[in-house]
Amino acid sequence: MNPQLANHIEARLDKVHSDTLDTYSEEFFRTQDLVANALDNVQARVFIDAQCVAARTTLVDSGTLG
């Protein structure tokens, strides 16, 4: 939609949970300007929310249940 953003967006397909803290640490979230997710897994959504809160990073959550 906005070609100027294309080089600034990185889609990640890794699993996110406490076992992947080596990848998705607070430092990882601290280096992000914005986190947008579209998860259907409540545990992953809670994990990302907690990491963003700790890192004080804006989160846009568009996940669904069911």
mmCIF file of C-alpha atoms in Angstrom:
data_model
loop_
_atom_site.group_PDB
_atom_site.id
_atom_site.type_symbol
_atom_site.label_atom_id
_atom_site.label_comp_id
_atom_site.label_asym_id
_atom_site.label_seq_id
_atom_site.Cartn_x
_atom_site.Cartn_y
_atom_site.Cartn_z
ATOM 1 C CA MET A 1 0.000 0.000 0.000
ATOM 2 C CA ASN A 2 2.886 2.333 0.746
ATOM 3 C CA PRO A 3 6.044 1.516 -1.225
ATOM 4 C CA GLN A 4 8.141 3.751 1.047
ATOM 5 C CA LEU A 5 7.524 1.300 3.908
ATOM 6 C CA ALA A 6 8.496 -1.846 1.996
ATOM 7 C CA ASN A 7 12.130 -1.740 3.102
ATOM 8 C CA HIS A 8 11.179 -1.102 6.732
ATOM 9 C CA ILE A 9 8.839 -4.033 7.367
ATOM 10 C CA GLU A 10 10.041 -7.485 8.334
ATOM 11 C CA ALA A 11 7.507 -10.298 8.526
ATOM 12 C CA ARG A 12 8.414 -13.020 11.038
ATOM 13 C CA LEU A 13 6.933 -16.512 10.883
ATOM 14 C CA ASP A 14 8.690 -17.996 13.919
ATOM 15 C CA LYS A 15 6.779 -19.361 16.888
ATOM 16 C CA VAL A 16 6.641 -16.867 19.732
ATOM 17 C CA HIS A 17 6.593 -18.096 23.302
ATOM 18 C CA SER A 18 8.827 -18.265 26.351
ATOM 19 C CA ASP A 19 11.016 -20.937 24.719
ATOM 20 C CA THR A 20 12.043 -18.468 21.995
ATOM 21 C CA LEU A 21 13.268 -15.721 24.319
ATOM 22 C CA ASP A 22 16.689 -15.995 22.691
ATOM 23 C CA THR A 23 15.060 -14.614 19.527
ATOM 24 C CA TYR A 24 12.164 -12.594 20.954
ATOM 25 C CA SER A 25 13.799 -11.016 23.971
ATOM 26 C CA GLU A 26 12.888 -7.703 25.534
ATOM 27 C CA GLU A 27 15.862 -6.246 23.645
ATOM 28 C CA PHE A 28 14.378 -7.455 20.337
ATOM 29 C CA PHE A 29 11.109 -5.677 21.114
ATOM 30 C CA ARG A 30 12.923 -2.583 22.356
ATOM 31 C CA THR A 31 14.588 -2.181 18.948
ATOM 32 C CA GLN A 32 11.242 -2.196 17.115
ATOM 33 C CA ASP A 33 9.378 1.017 16.313
ATOM 34 C CA LEU A 34 6.072 -0.838 16.110
ATOM 35 C CA VAL A 35 4.906 -4.432 16.452
ATOM 36 C CA ALA A 36 1.839 -5.587 14.525
ATOM 37 C CA ASN A 37 0.527 -9.103 14.939
ATOM 38 C CA ALA A 38 -2.302 -11.194 13.566
ATOM 39 C CA LEU A 39 -2.225 -14.214 15.855
ATOM 40 C CA ASP A 40 -4.978 -16.685 16.676
ATOM 41 C CA ASN A 41 -3.046 -18.165 19.604
ATOM 42 C CA VAL A 42 -3.896 -16.543 22.935
ATOM 43 C CA GLN A 43 -0.637 -17.601 24.602
ATOM 44 C CA ALA A 44 1.424 -16.020 21.809
ATOM 45 C CA ARG A 45 -0.656 -12.838 21.972
ATOM 46 C CA VAL A 46 -0.170 -12.584 25.740
ATOM 47 C CA PHE A 47 3.561 -13.224 25.344
ATOM 48 C CA ILE A 48 3.985 -10.508 22.703
ATOM 49 C CA ASP A 49 1.860 -8.088 24.720
ATOM 50 C CA ALA A 50 4.007 -8.623 27.821
ATOM 51 C CA GLN A 51 7.225 -8.203 25.840
ATOM 52 C CA CYS A 52 5.968 -4.985 24.234
ATOM 53 C CA VAL A 53 4.850 -3.588 27.581
ATOM 54 C CA ALA A 54 8.239 -4.384 29.162
ATOM 55 C CA ALA A 55 10.051 -2.835 26.179
ATOM 56 C CA ARG A 56 7.608 0.101 25.962
ATOM 57 C CA THR A 57 6.992 -0.669 22.282
ATOM 58 C CA THR A 58 3.699 0.059 20.545
ATOM 59 C CA LEU A 59 1.686 -3.058 19.709
ATOM 60 C CA VAL A 60 -1.097 -3.274 17.121
ATOM 61 C CA ASP A 61 -2.980 -6.487 17.829
ATOM 62 C CA SER A 62 -5.379 -7.746 15.175
ATOM 63 C CA GLY A 63 -5.700 -11.338 16.344
ATOM 64 C CA THR A 64 -8.923 -13.261 16.613
ATOM 65 C CA LEU A 65 -10.294 -16.036 18.744
ATOM 66 C CA GLY A 66 -11.842 -19.144 17.286
#
